[in-house]
Amino acid sequence: MTLRVGVIGTGAIGQDHIRRITNTLSGAKIVAVADVNVEHAHAVVKNEKIDANIYGNGHDLIQAAEVDAVLVTAWGPAHEEFVVASIKAGKPVFCEKPLAPTADACLRIVEAEVTHGKQLVQVGYMRRYDEGYRALKKVVDSGKIGEPLMVHCAHRAPSVSNFSGDMAITDAFVHEIDVLRWLLNDDYVTAQVILPRNTRLAGKGLQDPHIVLLETKKGIRIDTEIFVNCQYGYDIQCQIVGETGTANLPEPSSVLLRSEAKLSTEILTDWKERFIESYDVELQEWIHSTVKGEMNGPSAWDGYVQAVTADACVKAKQTGQIVPISLPDRPAFYDKNQFYEFSVVR
Amino acid sequence: MTLRVGVIGTGAIGQDHIRRITNTLSGAKIVAVADVNVEHAHAVVKNEKIDANIYGNGHDLIQAAEVDAVLVTAWGPAHEEFVVASIKAGKPVFCEKPLAPTADACLRIVEAEVTHGKQLVQVGYMRRYDEGYRALKKVVDSGKIGEPLMVHCAHRAPSVSNFSGDMAITDAFVHEIDVLRWLLNDDYVTAQVILPRNTRLAGKGLQDPHIVLLETKKGIRIDTEIFVNCQYGYDIQCQIVGETGTANLPEPSSVLLRSEAKLSTEILTDWKERFIESYDVELQEWIHSTVKGEMNGPSAWDGYVQAVTADACVKAKQTGQIVPISLPDRPAFYDKNQFYEFSVVR
Amino acid sequence: MTLRVGVIGTGAIGQDHIRRITNTLSGAKIVAVADVNVEHAHAVVKNEKIDANIYGNGHDLIQAAEVDAVLVTAWGPAHEEFVVASIKAGKPVFCEKPLAPTADACLRIVEAEVTHGKQLVQVGYMRRYDEGYRALKKVVDSGKIGEPLMVHCAHRAPSVSNFSGDMAITDAFVHEIDVLRWLLNDDYVTAQVILPRNTRLAGKGLQDPHIVLLETKKGIRIDTEIFVNCQYGYDIQCQIVGETGTANLPEPSSVLLRSEAKLSTEILTDWKERFIESYDVELQEWIHSTVKGEMNGPSAWDGYVQAVTADACVKAKQTGQIVPISLPDRPAFYDKNQFYEFSVVR
Amino acid sequence: MTLRVGVIGTGAIGQDHIRRITNTLSGAKIVAVADVNVEHAHAVVKNEKIDANIYGNGHDLIQAAEVDAVLVTAWGPAHEEFVVASIKAGKPVFCEKPLAPTADACLRIVEAEVTHGKQLVQVGYMRRYDEGYRALKKVVDSGKIGEPLMVHCAHRAPSVSNFSGDMAITDAFVHEIDVLRWLLNDDYVTAQVILPRNTRLAGKGLQDPHIVLLETKKGIRIDTEIFVNCQYGYDIQCQIVGETGTANLPEPSSVLLRSEAKLSTEILTDWKERFIESYDVELQEWIHSTVKGEMNGPSAWDGYVQAVTADACVKAKQTGQIVPISLPDRPAFYDKNQFYEFSVVR
């Protein structure tokens, strides 16, 4: 069976997913695209040489008989309505992150899904599909380093032209928020944000770097340096310190060079390259799972928790205080696959 | 357009390719399988849940109208007849290595292809599709290390139960023979084999390790240690020494562990894991190229050169002499894509 | 000229220094030893085969005409009296850390030295003499990574049998307190201590690990994990994050082993091995400097700052608060060689 | 007891050793220097501020009553006479490499020492005292990698201005000749030299690189790349491949830098830095041994074997043949400390 996918939103990430499903992945095809800018949708369909119906409205696409599953890549404020409509239509929906712009909107999606009674929503946190993070989780779960006690992370980018305000948290750190919960199988209880000496190389008025401290229910302490104008590269570090050892996220594989008095490997500079393969794996697994009637990626609940945690971090930054993170109890509905085990890891 | 592929030979590697094309890759489907053991072919088709015609004879499959392209995974001695038949039928054919058991047989395939007038044959040397070798080639081609002067390689496996005679050359070293020509864009002129002190951990009567020395037309000197009972892991090493620097094949990516007084990464122990992704890339690129009417993987000529070189190495081992490697001139027919450039590298 | 050294205190560290000066270093000899246990002093002199006068009282040794310089390796509570007496006698004195058990006692030593008018005291913080820390300081001072913004450290030991209360700070973290000021050429303004999930492998009632957060005058933020029952090894990590790059304290040099499916280097398990060479360098430089009438190692002021900072960290741990660190202005007396530049670095 | 050392030859290496013994090492002092250029000897004594008698003739120095032991750092052709004279005078003598310019001359020294009846000669092969080689030997001797079967080495220097003819062998490779015998506790039986494609960056008419292949009595095969215009650094590599694993000479310790899209450590460019500490250890151990009446460094026999092996390599290079290396039986006289075990290794 080939999964027939409809895509709402034909911007850059929408086009990436269309190409991915058409040229690289197995088991799905794009049968419909929607965009408020219908001409743009036409251009994309033509450009990608796909045979897809075109809709000027996401809701029409969701209702279309030829669409088995929905991929939401519209802008953030439109996510809620399309995800909720997909749920109501009983169609599996993959929604790019963030699930919705506010925690309240995320919670409404959770409630819609619980009411519907069947899990249909996956949120696009692709790091869980990265080979490196999966290898790291495998080590942690194996008990090789004992129970985790601390996590030291760095999230560095060479420079950002478009960051302002709290985007270091809301656009960058959100990835750590999601992937660390998954790695540790734990939830957060407090957040604190430290503002180090500012680099002179950030845009005017922008605080950079930040250090975010999170505490989990089990008492694990996480420190994450977020430094988005670090100049030297796009560099994601994660070290888990357990009772008997430590485990580091693997460095991306690279040619070892001896040249000009240096023994060196390359550091990536473009974030797109770092997780490019995880996008493929993420969608491929979504396709295979959806065809089997399963849903085991990041859930609507995960999207909600991410939103609540990010809000707490922003508040911690603004107040300088240690901010509690409180969540309602997780609906039992999500128990089964909240922290799913991926089936195959190299 | 979906490429309709027929598979001749439903043993382990044949089944792997069937699964790969069915579940992982894009743009092709298995429409026919053939095996001298028809019952086995039936079982495979049933087991893999594919909708494919079954033939008891490879030639019937080659002639079948529903088959656009042929994948030969039969045992070695049958390669020649099926590859030549595919050529005569004008159908693209992917043949697992070795192209044929003898250099003469390989040459007959080359001649058939030249006579036919259009390049149709690709041989299954998957290392050219390995991300690491591609990154290494990119560095070499970039000029970062200057002109290559020497290459130091190691081809190590933890143990082999089934090796005898010259299989260290004919089953293991053949991969280096192919991939180093491609890396260096050069051909071999002499071979010498050195027999070091034997490990006590090899099977009775088996020489292990070997060191093979190759000299290229440009004067580049290659030394390769082949050690198939090295115990500790499956470990493929390649260092290219150029005029201004050296470049090493990347180590497979792995979690860095601090544990039990060691800072360590894992070494693979199963050769299947080491190049598993390159099989996917190899077949995916073959599918995409074939659909476009192009052929740019390892050619029949490459298969022939591999056979001639392996013969010289075996002779060098047996005689202890430096053995010249002489080849007829390469037919101009193969000029275009002999050393093709892959289009996309991370 | 050979520097004639008198040693007060013939315990383990005293004997180490006696052997060091006698068998390894150049330019000094042990001419006198003192211990409240005179018999023990006799035994040490005999055992080490040195020709030294023996005193039952440190003050007599300080006054002895044959003694050019004093080495204080008595227990902590006796440091103040012997260091002050050496100052009053106008004799250079090397005092093992801590300079004195309380900040007030350290300040009295500072005041005695200022009153005396010539700098005579060096405190035994040997990390400043470690080849790795020196190479790291050289990189930082070179500007290669820009202005430092953050420092991430780990201070890990396999296990401790004798730790209680706040010793993670007062016995372990004191080394970071000293060496980071020197590395950054900066002073501390606040301290915060975080108590992560406790390892089950520490002694009963012992909190382990700790994370100490320090803020410097320049706004640099330092986080140090102190984990003294980490099981896997004695492991000192330090990464300085600057505006344009990061620099890590080198790992100790080690054979790279491929064995049992692991690519590994050894991690030390005994702290004595980690800094053994820095003790040699420390004393050798002290001897050479002292002979030249100079004093350029860690000063009495540095010893005082260390004590004040450790007190603040202990208070931060006990209160859970961010604790300010306030110091009187540094006497101009210490300006010259406070952050001296070492003359030779590999 | 302080060892009173006389130095014959006050060139660069002689001055280095004078400074070393005077300012860095323990247990010896320079009491006499000799040079055919007496004025130069005077200048050195004055410059180094040492209190030493000056001789215009090495033989007078050897006979001088104040001299306990002799250090020969004269030019090569004069080594034989001074070493033999020291032997005849019954004085321990440390001779810088090479022991003598020809194998015959070396053999005459061996015969003189055997005739004298007590081992007095040590040759200055400092690599045996390098911390890295010692750690490597410790791993090999521990059995961790099983019996050694192969050794892969590289001896690279950024550039040489003064090399001609066979100096890649006689000036560079001699270090591997000595240290590999010591590492493997084995002797050589054949040599072969391969001439790879020449770098365009060597001096006119100079072959560079070379690959030297050595076979040992036990059948171990050694390949060493000698590349003295490799541009990128001074880089000494050594990998021992055993039956169950491999062990690499440690890389010199270095700051790990993340900067400009590279993760890098530094490679040394000056050979003097690479083994500077091993010179200190070498002479310090010689001093301590000599005082105890022992001799356990590289012996006159080792110096002779080195000369015979280098001659065979030069012949192999010139003829392109595999050249046998034959030695007389080692005099039993040298059995005891031929392959001495160093007493302390980190």
mmCIF file with all atom_site columns, C-alpha atoms in Angstrom, chain B residues 144 146-150 152-154 156 192 194-201 208-211 213 218-221 223 225-227 229-232 239 241-246 262 320 322, chain D residues 144 146-150 152-154 156 192 194-201 208-211 213 218-221 223 225-227 229-232 239 241-246 262 320 322:
data_model
loop_
_atom_site.group_PDB
_atom_site.id
_atom_site.type_symbol
_atom_site.label_atom_id
_atom_site.label_alt_id
_atom_site.label_comp_id
_atom_site.label_asym_id
_atom_site.label_entity_id
_atom_site.label_seq_id
_atom_site.pdbx_PDB_ins_code
_atom_site.Cartn_x
_atom_site.Cartn_y
_atom_site.Cartn_z
_atom_site.occupancy
_atom_site.B_iso_or_equiv
_atom_site.pdbx_formal_charge
_atom_site.auth_seq_id
_atom_site.auth_comp_id
_atom_site.auth_asym_id
_atom_site.auth_atom_id
_atom_site.pdbx_PDB_model_num
ATOM 1  C CA . LYS B 1 144 ? 43.962 19.963  -0.198  1.00 0.00 ? 144 LYS B CA 1
ATOM 2  C CA . GLY B 1 146 ? 48.412 17.902  -3.098  1.00 0.00 ? 146 GLY B CA 1
ATOM 3  C CA . GLU B 1 147 ? 49.123 15.088  -5.551  1.00 0.00 ? 147 GLU B CA 1
ATOM 4  C CA . PRO B 1 148 ? 48.787 11.634  -3.935  1.00 0.00 ? 148 PRO B CA 1
ATOM 5  C CA . LEU B 1 149 ? 52.115 9.813   -3.515  1.00 0.00 ? 149 LEU B CA 1
ATOM 6  C CA . MET B 1 150 ? 51.303 6.874   -1.273  1.00 0.00 ? 150 MET B CA 1
ATOM 7  C CA . HIS B 1 152 ? 48.336 3.029   3.366   1.00 0.00 ? 152 HIS B CA 1
ATOM 8  C CA . CYS B 1 153 ? 45.377 0.694   3.855   1.00 0.00 ? 153 CYS B CA 1
ATOM 9  C CA . ALA B 1 154 ? 44.201 -1.965  6.258   1.00 0.00 ? 154 ALA B CA 1
ATOM 10 C CA . ARG B 1 156 ? 40.695 -6.249  8.863   1.00 0.00 ? 156 ARG B CA 1
ATOM 11 C CA . GLN B 1 192 ? 53.938 -7.689  -4.805  1.00 0.00 ? 192 GLN B CA 1
ATOM 12 C CA . ILE B 1 194 ? 54.467 -10.009 1.496   1.00 0.00 ? 194 ILE B CA 1
ATOM 13 C CA . LEU B 1 195 ? 53.658 -12.759 3.968   1.00 0.00 ? 195 LEU B CA 1
ATOM 14 C CA . PRO B 1 196 ? 54.195 -11.576 7.532   1.00 0.00 ? 196 PRO B CA 1
ATOM 15 C CA . ARG B 1 197 ? 54.515 -13.741 10.600  1.00 0.00 ? 197 ARG B CA 1
ATOM 16 C CA . ASN B 1 198 ? 51.340 -15.760 10.759  1.00 0.00 ? 198 ASN B CA 1
ATOM 17 C CA . THR B 1 199 ? 48.777 -15.300 13.494  1.00 0.00 ? 199 THR B CA 1
ATOM 18 C CA . ARG B 1 200 ? 48.174 -18.407 15.556  1.00 0.00 ? 200 ARG B CA 1
ATOM 19 C CA . LEU B 1 201 ? 44.476 -17.544 15.554  1.00 0.00 ? 201 LEU B CA 1
ATOM 20 C CA . ASP B 1 208 ? 47.006 -14.496 7.626   1.00 0.00 ? 208 ASP B CA 1
ATOM 21 C CA . PRO B 1 209 ? 47.845 -11.584 7.430   1.00 0.00 ? 209 PRO B CA 1
ATOM 22 C CA . HIS B 1 210 ? 49.057 -10.528 3.963   1.00 0.00 ? 210 HIS B CA 1
ATOM 23 C CA . ILE B 1 211 ? 50.521 -7.239  2.817   1.00 0.00 ? 211 ILE B CA 1
ATOM 24 C CA . LEU B 1 213 ? 51.937 -3.700  -2.508  1.00 0.00 ? 213 LEU B CA 1
ATOM 25 C CA . LYS B 1 218 ? 51.659 7.589   -11.836 1.00 0.00 ? 218 LYS B CA 1
ATOM 26 C CA . GLY B 1 219 ? 54.088 5.880   -9.459  1.00 0.00 ? 219 GLY B CA 1
ATOM 27 C CA . ILE B 1 220 ? 51.819 6.010   -6.439  1.00 0.00 ? 220 ILE B CA 1
ATOM 28 C CA . ARG B 1 221 ? 52.672 3.208   -4.005  1.00 0.00 ? 221 ARG B CA 1
ATOM 29 C CA . ASP B 1 223 ? 50.384 -0.899  0.778   1.00 0.00 ? 223 ASP B CA 1
ATOM 30 C CA . GLU B 1 225 ? 47.396 -5.023  5.144   1.00 0.00 ? 225 GLU B CA 1
ATOM 31 C CA . ILE B 1 226 ? 44.764 -7.739  4.817   1.00 0.00 ? 226 ILE B CA 1
ATOM 32 C CA . PHE B 1 227 ? 44.159 -9.381  8.165   1.00 0.00 ? 227 PHE B CA 1
ATOM 33 C CA . ASN B 1 229 ? 41.423 -12.929 11.776  1.00 0.00 ? 229 ASN B CA 1
ATOM 34 C CA . CYS B 1 230 ? 42.448 -9.784  13.630  1.00 0.00 ? 230 CYS B CA 1
ATOM 35 C CA . GLN B 1 231 ? 39.964 -10.616 16.405  1.00 0.00 ? 231 GLN B CA 1
ATOM 36 C CA . TYR B 1 232 ? 39.170 -7.079  17.490  1.00 0.00 ? 232 TYR B CA 1
ATOM 37 C CA . GLN B 1 239 ? 45.223 6.942   4.447   1.00 0.00 ? 239 GLN B CA 1
ATOM 38 C CA . VAL B 1 241 ? 49.529 10.691  1.638   1.00 0.00 ? 241 VAL B CA 1
ATOM 39 C CA . GLY B 1 242 ? 49.820 13.658  -0.675  1.00 0.00 ? 242 GLY B CA 1
ATOM 40 C CA . GLU B 1 243 ? 52.526 16.203  -1.293  1.00 0.00 ? 243 GLU B CA 1
ATOM 41 C CA . THR B 1 244 ? 51.236 18.579  1.383   1.00 0.00 ? 244 THR B CA 1
ATOM 42 C CA . GLY B 1 245 ? 49.138 16.493  3.752   1.00 0.00 ? 245 GLY B CA 1
ATOM 43 C CA . THR B 1 246 ? 47.378 13.251  4.506   1.00 0.00 ? 246 THR B CA 1
ATOM 44 C CA . LYS B 1 262 ? 38.920 4.022   29.088  1.00 0.00 ? 262 LYS B CA 1
ATOM 45 C CA . GLY B 1 320 ? 57.122 -14.062 -4.175  1.00 0.00 ? 320 GLY B CA 1
ATOM 46 C CA . ILE B 1 322 ? 56.977 -8.441  -8.310  1.00 0.00 ? 322 ILE B CA 1
ATOM 47 C CA . LYS D 1 144 ? 47.317 -6.829  25.329  1.00 0.00 ? 144 LYS D CA 1
ATOM 48 C CA . GLY D 1 146 ? 49.082 -10.552 21.358  1.00 0.00 ? 146 GLY D CA 1
ATOM 49 C CA . GLU D 1 147 ? 52.290 -11.348 19.493  1.00 0.00 ? 147 GLU D CA 1
ATOM 50 C CA . PRO D 1 148 ? 53.328 -8.546  17.110  1.00 0.00 ? 148 PRO D CA 1
ATOM 51 C CA . LEU D 1 149 ? 52.945 -9.460  13.429  1.00 0.00 ? 149 LEU D CA 1
ATOM 52 C CA . MET D 1 150 ? 53.404 -6.169  11.583  1.00 0.00 ? 150 MET D CA 1
ATOM 53 C CA . HIS D 1 152 ? 53.430 0.396   10.192  1.00 0.00 ? 152 HIS D CA 1
ATOM 54 C CA . CYS D 1 153 ? 55.530 3.524   10.668  1.00 0.00 ? 153 CYS D CA 1
ATOM 55 C CA . ALA D 1 154 ? 55.814 6.992   9.245   1.00 0.00 ? 154 ALA D CA 1
ATOM 56 C CA . ARG D 1 156 ? 57.744 12.739  8.372   1.00 0.00 ? 156 ARG D CA 1
ATOM 57 C CA . GLN D 1 192 ? 63.794 -3.694  0.745   1.00 0.00 ? 192 GLN D CA 1
ATOM 58 C CA . ILE D 1 194 ? 60.477 1.208   -2.485  1.00 0.00 ? 194 ILE D CA 1
ATOM 59 C CA . LEU D 1 195 ? 60.652 4.536   -4.249  1.00 0.00 ? 195 LEU D CA 1
ATOM 60 C CA . PRO D 1 196 ? 57.177 6.065   -4.567  1.00 0.00 ? 196 PRO D CA 1
ATOM 61 C CA . ARG D 1 197 ? 56.164 8.869   -6.875  1.00 0.00 ? 197 ARG D CA 1
ATOM 62 C CA . ASN D 1 198 ? 58.390 11.780  -5.991  1.00 0.00 ? 198 ASN D CA 1
ATOM 63 C CA . THR D 1 199 ? 57.043 14.940  -4.407  1.00 0.00 ? 199 THR D CA 1
ATOM 64 C CA . ARG D 1 200 ? 57.654 18.046  -6.493  1.00 0.00 ? 200 ARG D CA 1
ATOM 65 C CA . LEU D 1 201 ? 58.438 19.886  -3.270  1.00 0.00 ? 201 LEU D CA 1
ATOM 66 C CA . ASP D 1 208 ? 61.402 11.767  -1.398  1.00 0.00 ? 208 ASP D CA 1
ATOM 67 C CA . PRO D 1 209 ? 59.489 9.832   -0.017  1.00 0.00 ? 209 PRO D CA 1
ATOM 68 C CA . HIS D 1 210 ? 60.922 6.328   0.533   1.00 0.00 ? 210 HIS D CA 1
ATOM 69 C CA . ILE D 1 211 ? 59.259 3.235   1.912   1.00 0.00 ? 211 ILE D CA 1
ATOM 70 C CA . LEU D 1 213 ? 60.458 -2.722  4.360   1.00 0.00 ? 213 LEU D CA 1
ATOM 71 C CA . LYS D 1 218 ? 60.429 -13.760 14.003  1.00 0.00 ? 218 LYS D CA 1
ATOM 72 C CA . GLY D 1 219 ? 58.894 -12.882 10.623  1.00 0.00 ? 219 GLY D CA 1
ATOM 73 C CA . ILE D 1 220 ? 57.448 -9.548  11.716  1.00 0.00 ? 220 ILE D CA 1
ATOM 74 C CA . ARG D 1 221 ? 57.096 -7.196  8.731   1.00 0.00 ? 221 ARG D CA 1
ATOM 75 C CA . ASP D 1 223 ? 56.939 -0.829  6.659   1.00 0.00 ? 223 ASP D CA 1
ATOM 76 C CA . GLU D 1 225 ? 57.343 5.699   5.167   1.00 0.00 ? 225 GLU D CA 1
ATOM 77 C CA . ILE D 1 226 ? 60.136 8.252   5.294   1.00 0.00 ? 226 ILE D CA 1
ATOM 78 C CA . PHE D 1 227 ? 58.927 11.572  3.936   1.00 0.00 ? 227 PHE D CA 1
ATOM 79 C CA . ASN D 1 229 ? 59.429 17.181  2.789   1.00 0.00 ? 229 ASN D CA 1
ATOM 80 C CA . CYS D 1 230 ? 55.839 16.409  3.755   1.00 0.00 ? 230 CYS D CA 1
ATOM 81 C CA . GLN D 1 231 ? 55.220 20.118  4.412   1.00 0.00 ? 231 GLN D CA 1
ATOM 82 C CA . TYR D 1 232 ? 52.597 19.758  7.102   1.00 0.00 ? 232 TYR D CA 1
ATOM 83 C CA . GLN D 1 239 ? 51.381 1.258   14.800  1.00 0.00 ? 239 GLN D CA 1
ATOM 84 C CA . VAL D 1 241 ? 49.631 -4.865  14.782  1.00 0.00 ? 241 VAL D CA 1
ATOM 85 C CA . GLY D 1 242 ? 49.397 -7.891  17.031  1.00 0.00 ? 242 GLY D CA 1
ATOM 86 C CA . GLU D 1 243 ? 47.359 -11.056 16.914  1.00 0.00 ? 243 GLU D CA 1
ATOM 87 C CA . THR D 1 244 ? 44.463 -9.546  18.860  1.00 0.00 ? 244 THR D CA 1
ATOM 88 C CA . GLY D 1 245 ? 44.756 -5.789  18.487  1.00 0.00 ? 245 GLY D CA 1
ATOM 89 C CA . THR D 1 246 ? 46.787 -2.795  17.434  1.00 0.00 ? 246 THR D CA 1
ATOM 90 C CA . LYS D 1 262 ? 37.663 22.743  12.289  1.00 0.00 ? 262 LYS D CA 1
ATOM 91 C CA . GLY D 1 320 ? 66.060 -2.390  -5.908  1.00 0.00 ? 320 GLY D CA 1
ATOM 92 C CA . ILE D 1 322 ? 65.708 -7.518  -1.209  1.00 0.00 ? 322 ILE D CA 1
#
